[in-house]
Amino acid sequence: MRQILAPTPFRLVLTASIMALSLTAYGAGDEAVLSDLSNPGYHAQPSWFKHSFLDIAEDVAEAAEADKRLILYFYQDGCPYCEKLLRENFGDREIAKTARDGFDVVALNIWGDREVTDLEGESTTEKRFAAALGVQYTPTMLLLDEQGHTVLRIDGYFPPHQFHQGLRYVALEREQSGETFPEFYRRQQPKEATGRLHQEPGFLVSPLRLADNRAGSERPLVVMFEQPVCAACDELHLDILERDSVSDSLAAFDGAVVDAFSSEPIQTPDGRELPLRDWSSELGIIYTPSLVFFDADGSEVFRTEAYLKAFHIQGALDYVASGAYREQPSFQRFLQARTDALHERGVEIDMME
């Protein structure tokens, strides 16, 4: 079997203490159970991961035909760092976009018994395939080129700012120029997320009882679904919401910031009691930050889920606060009318500023 291993400079290994934390008590005989309902240790993977027949050579070829590369993602049930990878890394919209645009991602359980056809056409199983590749702990990710050679191997968990640059390095084919990943990474100078959940002055505070706390209020509500490790959340609070024009628009709302994936209990705007992560799942929250707007009766009226700059964030706030969503169901048309009106007054707009 052709070994899918990278040259030493491109093979990234975490410290022994991190490795130990990513191991669980699962034994080699345990079978993969692909349901988080029947197996509480299973962490649901993004729907855009490839549904593969696990013919690796075929997966490499299909990715190449789509102008993509292939990622082999090795996981195990109950692995806390696998959950962290799926939640914090792939829960970041920009990282997910880089991954979806540049790669097909195939998930393999290191204890699994599904049949795998390796690059030489030999039949094996997930667990034997993982062992042959020297996969000792999870998550392990092999980022392959069009010939099935490993460009970058990530043994263990990388925080989002590092992980994103690893994806970009391989997607941009920088190895072909002779640039190593450490050289590429230093040149990018990525910023690490603060690791804290932000709060805004005047927002509702925990314990959140969004029906009781707002009884009698006629103001709309904005709930910002975030997570502590989230660079886009940092930008939202430390830059965008600090701008006077955006802050003025936000003043028309009751507001709350919540950790989308926390088990902390919350009372929803319609009066139900449930854990935050269940409410997030019910609402279909995948990426952070996501801003969900509710009217005075507790019904959702609008949401933003994309990575947005100040012009669009302020536009969303005004769209809801003014009640324009009732007469103009297209947010884009609302924004276009707003842009045209500003242009008529001689105001120039940089939508990416």
Coordinates of C-alpha atoms in Angstrom, one line a residue:
M1 CA 0.0 0.0 0.0
R2 CA 1.3 3.4 -0.9
Q3 CA 1.9 5.3 2.4
I4 CA 0.1 8.6 2.6
L5 CA 2.8 10.4 4.6
A6 CA 4.2 13.9 4.3
P7 CA 7.8 15.0 4.4
T8 CA 8.9 15.9 7.9
P9 CA 8.6 19.7 7.6
F10 CA 4.9 19.4 6.7
R11 CA 3.9 16.9 9.4
L12 CA 2.5 18.8 12.4
V13 CA 2.3 17.0 15.8
L14 CA 0.8 18.3 19.0
T15 CA 2.4 17.8 22.4
A16 CA 2.0 14.5 24.3
S17 CA -0.3 16.1 26.9
I18 CA -2.7 17.3 24.1
M19 CA -2.5 13.8 22.5
A20 CA -3.4 12.2 25.7
L21 CA -6.4 14.4 26.2
S22 CA -7.7 13.5 22.7
L23 CA -7.7 9.8 23.5
T24 CA -10.7 8.1 24.9
A25 CA -11.4 4.8 26.6
Y26 CA -12.9 3.2 23.5
G27 CA -11.3 -0.1 22.5
A28 CA -10.3 -1.4 19.1
G29 CA -13.4 -3.7 19.0
D30 CA -15.9 -0.9 19.3
E31 CA -17.9 -0.2 16.1
A32 CA -18.8 3.2 14.7
V33 CA -22.4 4.0 15.4
L34 CA -23.4 6.8 13.1
S35 CA -26.2 8.4 15.1
D36 CA -25.8 10.9 17.9
L37 CA -29.2 9.6 19.2
S38 CA -28.3 6.0 19.7
N39 CA -24.6 6.9 20.5
P40 CA -24.2 9.9 22.8
G41 CA -20.5 9.9 22.1
Y42 CA -21.0 10.5 18.4
H43 CA -20.5 14.1 17.2
A44 CA -22.6 15.0 14.2
Q45 CA -20.4 16.1 11.3
P46 CA -21.3 18.9 8.8
S47 CA -23.7 17.9 6.2
W48 CA -21.3 19.0 3.5
F49 CA -18.7 16.3 4.3
K50 CA -18.5 13.9 1.4
H51 CA -20.7 10.8 1.6
S52 CA -18.0 8.4 0.3
F53 CA -17.8 4.8 -0.7
L54 CA -14.3 4.9 0.9
D55 CA -12.5 4.1 -2.3
I56 CA -9.7 6.6 -1.6
A57 CA -8.2 6.7 -5.1
E58 CA -11.6 7.4 -6.4
D59 CA -12.2 10.1 -3.9
V60 CA -8.8 11.7 -4.8
A61 CA -9.7 11.6 -8.5
E62 CA -13.2 13.0 -7.9
A63 CA -11.9 15.9 -5.9
A64 CA -9.3 16.7 -8.6
E65 CA -12.0 16.7 -11.3
A66 CA -13.8 19.3 -9.2
D67 CA -10.6 21.4 -8.8
K68 CA -10.4 20.4 -5.2
R69 CA -8.2 18.3 -3.0
L70 CA -9.1 15.6 -0.5
I71 CA -9.0 15.6 3.3
L72 CA -9.0 12.4 5.2
Y73 CA -10.4 13.2 8.7
F74 CA -9.8 10.4 11.3
Y75 CA -12.0 10.6 14.4
Q76 CA -13.4 8.5 17.2
D77 CA -16.6 8.7 19.2
G78 CA -16.3 10.6 22.5
C79 CA -13.2 12.5 21.4
P80 CA -13.4 16.0 22.9
Y81 CA -11.0 17.5 20.4
C82 CA -13.0 16.1 17.5
E83 CA -16.1 17.9 19.0
K84 CA -14.0 21.0 19.3
L85 CA -12.8 20.8 15.7
L86 CA -16.4 20.4 14.4
R87 CA -17.8 23.1 16.7
E88 CA -15.2 25.8 16.8
N89 CA -13.3 25.3 13.5
F90 CA -15.9 24.1 11.1
G91 CA -18.4 26.3 12.9
D92 CA -16.5 29.3 11.7
R93 CA -18.1 30.4 8.4
E94 CA -14.8 31.5 6.8
I95 CA -13.1 28.3 7.7
A96 CA -16.0 26.2 6.5
K97 CA -16.1 28.2 3.2
T98 CA -12.3 27.6 2.6
A99 CA -12.9 23.9 3.4
R100 CA -15.9 23.5 1.1
D101 CA -14.5 25.5 -1.7
G102 CA -11.1 23.8 -1.7
F103 CA -11.7 20.2 -0.5
D104 CA -13.8 17.1 -0.3
V105 CA -13.7 15.9 3.3
V106 CA -14.0 12.2 4.1
A107 CA -14.5 11.1 7.7
L108 CA -13.1 7.8 8.9
N109 CA -13.6 6.2 12.4
I110 CA -10.2 4.9 13.7
W111 CA -12.1 2.0 15.3
G112 CA -14.5 1.5 12.4
D113 CA -15.2 -1.7 10.4
R114 CA -16.5 -0.1 7.2
E115 CA -14.7 -1.4 4.1
V116 CA -12.0 0.9 2.7
T117 CA -10.2 0.6 -0.7
D118 CA -6.8 2.1 -0.3
L119 CA -4.8 3.9 -2.9
E120 CA -3.3 0.7 -4.3
G121 CA -6.8 -0.8 -4.7
E122 CA -6.4 -3.2 -1.7
S123 CA -9.5 -3.8 0.5
T124 CA -9.1 -3.1 4.2
T125 CA -11.2 -1.6 7.0
E126 CA -11.2 1.9 8.6
K127 CA -9.3 0.7 11.7
R128 CA -6.7 -1.2 9.7
F129 CA -6.3 1.7 7.3
A130 CA -5.8 4.2 10.2
A131 CA -3.3 1.9 11.8
A132 CA -1.3 1.5 8.5
L133 CA -1.1 5.3 8.3
G134 CA 0.2 5.5 11.8
V135 CA -2.9 7.3 13.2
Q136 CA -2.5 7.1 16.9
Y137 CA -5.0 9.7 18.2
T138 CA -7.8 12.0 17.1
P139 CA -8.5 14.2 15.3
T140 CA -5.9 13.5 12.6
M141 CA -6.2 15.1 9.2
L142 CA -4.3 14.2 6.1
L143 CA -4.6 16.9 3.3
L144 CA -3.8 15.2 0.0
D145 CA -2.8 16.4 -3.4
E146 CA -4.1 15.2 -6.8
Q147 CA -1.9 12.1 -6.7
G148 CA -2.8 11.1 -3.1
H149 CA 0.4 12.4 -1.6
T150 CA 0.1 14.1 1.8
V151 CA 0.8 17.8 1.5
L152 CA 0.1 18.5 5.2
R153 CA -0.6 16.2 8.1
I154 CA -2.2 17.6 11.3
D155 CA -1.9 15.2 14.2
G156 CA -4.2 16.5 16.9
Y157 CA -6.2 19.7 17.2
F158 CA -5.2 23.1 15.8
P159 CA -7.0 26.2 17.0
P160 CA -9.1 27.9 14.3
H161 CA -6.6 30.6 13.3
Q162 CA -3.8 28.0 12.7
F163 CA -6.2 25.4 11.2
H164 CA -7.5 27.9 8.7
Q165 CA -4.0 28.7 7.4
G166 CA -3.3 25.0 7.0
L167 CA -6.3 24.7 4.8
R168 CA -5.3 27.8 2.8
Y169 CA -1.7 26.5 2.4
V170 CA -2.9 23.3 0.8
A171 CA -5.9 24.8 -1.2
L172 CA -3.5 27.4 -2.7
E173 CA -1.0 24.7 -3.6
R174 CA 1.8 26.6 -1.9
E175 CA 3.9 23.5 -1.6
Q176 CA 4.4 23.6 -5.3
S177 CA 6.3 26.9 -5.0
G178 CA 8.7 25.3 -2.4
E179 CA 7.2 27.3 0.5
T180 CA 6.9 25.3 3.7
F181 CA 3.8 25.5 5.8
P182 CA 5.7 27.2 8.7
E183 CA 7.0 29.9 6.2
F184 CA 3.5 30.4 4.9
Y185 CA 2.0 30.6 8.3
R186 CA 4.4 33.2 9.5
R187 CA 3.8 35.3 6.4
Q188 CA 0.0 35.3 7.1
Q189 CA 0.3 36.5 10.7
P190 CA -3.2 35.2 11.7
K191 CA -4.8 36.5 14.8
E192 CA -5.9 34.2 17.6
A193 CA -9.5 34.6 18.9
T194 CA -9.8 36.1 22.4
G195 CA -11.5 33.0 23.7
R196 CA -14.2 34.9 25.6
L197 CA -17.9 35.4 25.2
H198 CA -18.6 39.1 24.7
Q199 CA -21.4 41.1 26.3
E200 CA -22.9 44.5 25.3
P201 CA -23.8 47.2 27.8
G202 CA -27.6 47.2 28.5
F203 CA -28.0 43.6 27.1
L204 CA -29.9 41.0 29.2
V205 CA -27.7 38.9 31.4
S206 CA -27.7 35.3 32.6
P207 CA -29.8 33.6 33.7
L208 CA -31.7 34.5 30.6
R209 CA -35.5 34.4 30.7
L210 CA -36.3 36.0 27.4
A211 CA -40.0 35.9 27.9
D212 CA -40.2 37.0 31.5
N213 CA -37.5 39.6 31.2
R214 CA -39.3 41.2 28.3
A215 CA -42.8 41.1 29.5
G216 CA -44.6 44.3 28.4
S217 CA -41.7 45.4 26.1
E218 CA -42.6 46.6 22.6
R219 CA -39.0 46.6 21.5
P220 CA -37.7 43.9 19.1
L221 CA -35.1 41.4 20.4
V222 CA -31.8 40.4 18.9
V223 CA -30.2 37.3 20.1
M224 CA -26.5 36.9 19.1
F225 CA -25.6 33.2 18.9
E226 CA -21.8 33.0 19.4
Q227 CA -19.1 31.0 21.0
P228 CA -16.0 32.0 23.0
V229 CA -13.4 31.0 20.4
C230 CA -14.7 33.0 17.4
A231 CA -12.6 35.6 15.6
A232 CA -15.7 36.9 13.7
C233 CA -17.5 37.4 17.1
D234 CA -14.5 39.3 18.3
E235 CA -14.7 41.6 15.3
L236 CA -18.4 42.1 15.7
H237 CA -18.1 43.3 19.3
L238 CA -14.7 45.0 19.3
D239 CA -15.1 46.8 16.0
I240 CA -18.5 46.8 14.3
L241 CA -20.8 47.3 17.3
E242 CA -18.4 50.0 18.7
R243 CA -19.1 52.3 15.7
D244 CA -21.4 55.1 16.6
S245 CA -23.9 54.6 13.7
V246 CA -24.2 50.9 14.5
S247 CA -24.4 51.5 18.2
D248 CA -27.2 54.0 17.7
S249 CA -29.2 51.4 15.6
L250 CA -28.6 48.7 18.3
A251 CA -30.1 51.0 21.0
A252 CA -33.5 50.3 19.5
F253 CA -33.3 46.6 20.7
D254 CA -33.4 44.4 23.7
G255 CA -30.4 42.1 23.3
A256 CA -28.7 39.0 24.5
V257 CA -25.5 37.2 23.7
V258 CA -25.5 33.4 24.1
D259 CA -23.1 30.6 23.8
A260 CA -24.8 28.7 21.0
F261 CA -23.4 25.3 22.1
S262 CA -23.7 25.6 25.9
S263 CA -25.8 23.3 28.0
E264 CA -26.9 26.3 30.1
P265 CA -30.7 26.6 30.5
I266 CA -32.6 29.4 28.8
Q267 CA -36.2 30.6 28.6
T268 CA -36.9 31.2 25.0
P269 CA -38.8 34.3 23.7
D270 CA -41.9 32.2 23.5
G271 CA -41.6 31.0 27.1
R272 CA -40.2 27.5 26.7
E273 CA -37.4 26.2 29.0
L274 CA -34.5 24.2 27.4
P275 CA -30.7 24.0 27.1
L276 CA -29.1 26.6 24.9
R277 CA -27.6 24.0 22.6
D278 CA -31.0 22.4 22.0
W279 CA -32.5 25.8 21.1
S280 CA -29.6 26.5 18.8
S281 CA -30.1 23.1 17.1
E282 CA -33.9 23.7 16.8
L283 CA -33.2 27.1 15.1
G284 CA -30.6 25.5 12.8
I285 CA -27.7 27.6 14.1
I286 CA -24.5 26.2 12.5
Y287 CA -22.1 29.2 12.3
T288 CA -21.2 31.9 14.7
P289 CA -22.0 34.7 15.0
S290 CA -25.6 34.3 13.9
L291 CA -28.0 37.2 14.8
V292 CA -31.6 36.1 15.2
F293 CA -34.3 38.8 15.5
F294 CA -37.6 38.4 17.3
D295 CA -40.6 40.7 17.4
A296 CA -42.3 41.8 20.7
D297 CA -44.5 38.6 20.6
G298 CA -41.4 36.4 20.6
S299 CA -41.7 35.3 16.9
E300 CA -38.6 35.2 14.7
V301 CA -38.8 37.8 12.0
F302 CA -35.3 37.8 10.5
R303 CA -31.7 36.5 10.9
T304 CA -28.2 37.1 9.6
E305 CA -25.8 34.1 9.3
A306 CA -23.2 35.3 6.9
Y307 CA -19.9 37.0 7.7
L308 CA -21.1 40.7 7.5
K309 CA -19.3 44.0 7.8
A310 CA -20.7 47.2 9.5
F311 CA -22.9 48.4 6.6
H312 CA -24.8 45.1 6.5
I313 CA -25.0 44.7 10.3
Q314 CA -26.5 48.2 10.6
G315 CA -28.8 47.5 7.7
A316 CA -30.1 44.4 9.4
L317 CA -30.7 46.3 12.7
D318 CA -32.6 49.1 10.9
Y319 CA -34.5 46.6 8.7
V320 CA -36.0 45.0 11.8
A321 CA -36.3 48.1 14.1
S322 CA -38.1 50.1 11.4
G323 CA -40.5 47.3 10.7
A324 CA -39.5 47.5 7.0
Y325 CA -39.4 43.7 7.0
R326 CA -43.2 43.7 7.1
E327 CA -43.6 45.6 3.8
Q328 CA -40.4 44.6 2.1
P329 CA -39.7 40.9 2.4
S330 CA -36.4 41.2 0.5
F331 CA -33.5 42.4 2.7
Q332 CA -31.4 42.9 -0.4
R333 CA -34.0 45.2 -2.0
F334 CA -34.1 47.1 1.3
L335 CA -30.3 47.5 1.3
Q336 CA -30.3 48.6 -2.4
A337 CA -32.9 51.3 -1.6
R338 CA -30.8 52.4 1.3
T339 CA -27.6 52.5 -0.8
D340 CA -29.3 54.5 -3.6
A341 CA -30.6 57.0 -1.1
L342 CA -27.2 57.5 0.4
H343 CA -25.6 57.9 -3.1
E344 CA -28.2 60.6 -3.9
R345 CA -27.0 62.5 -0.9
G346 CA -23.4 62.1 -2.1
V347 CA -22.4 59.6 0.6
E348 CA -19.9 57.0 -0.6
I349 CA -20.2 53.5 0.9
D350 CA -17.4 50.9 1.4
M351 CA -19.4 47.8 2.1
M352 CA -16.3 45.9 3.2
E353 CA -15.0 48.5 5.6

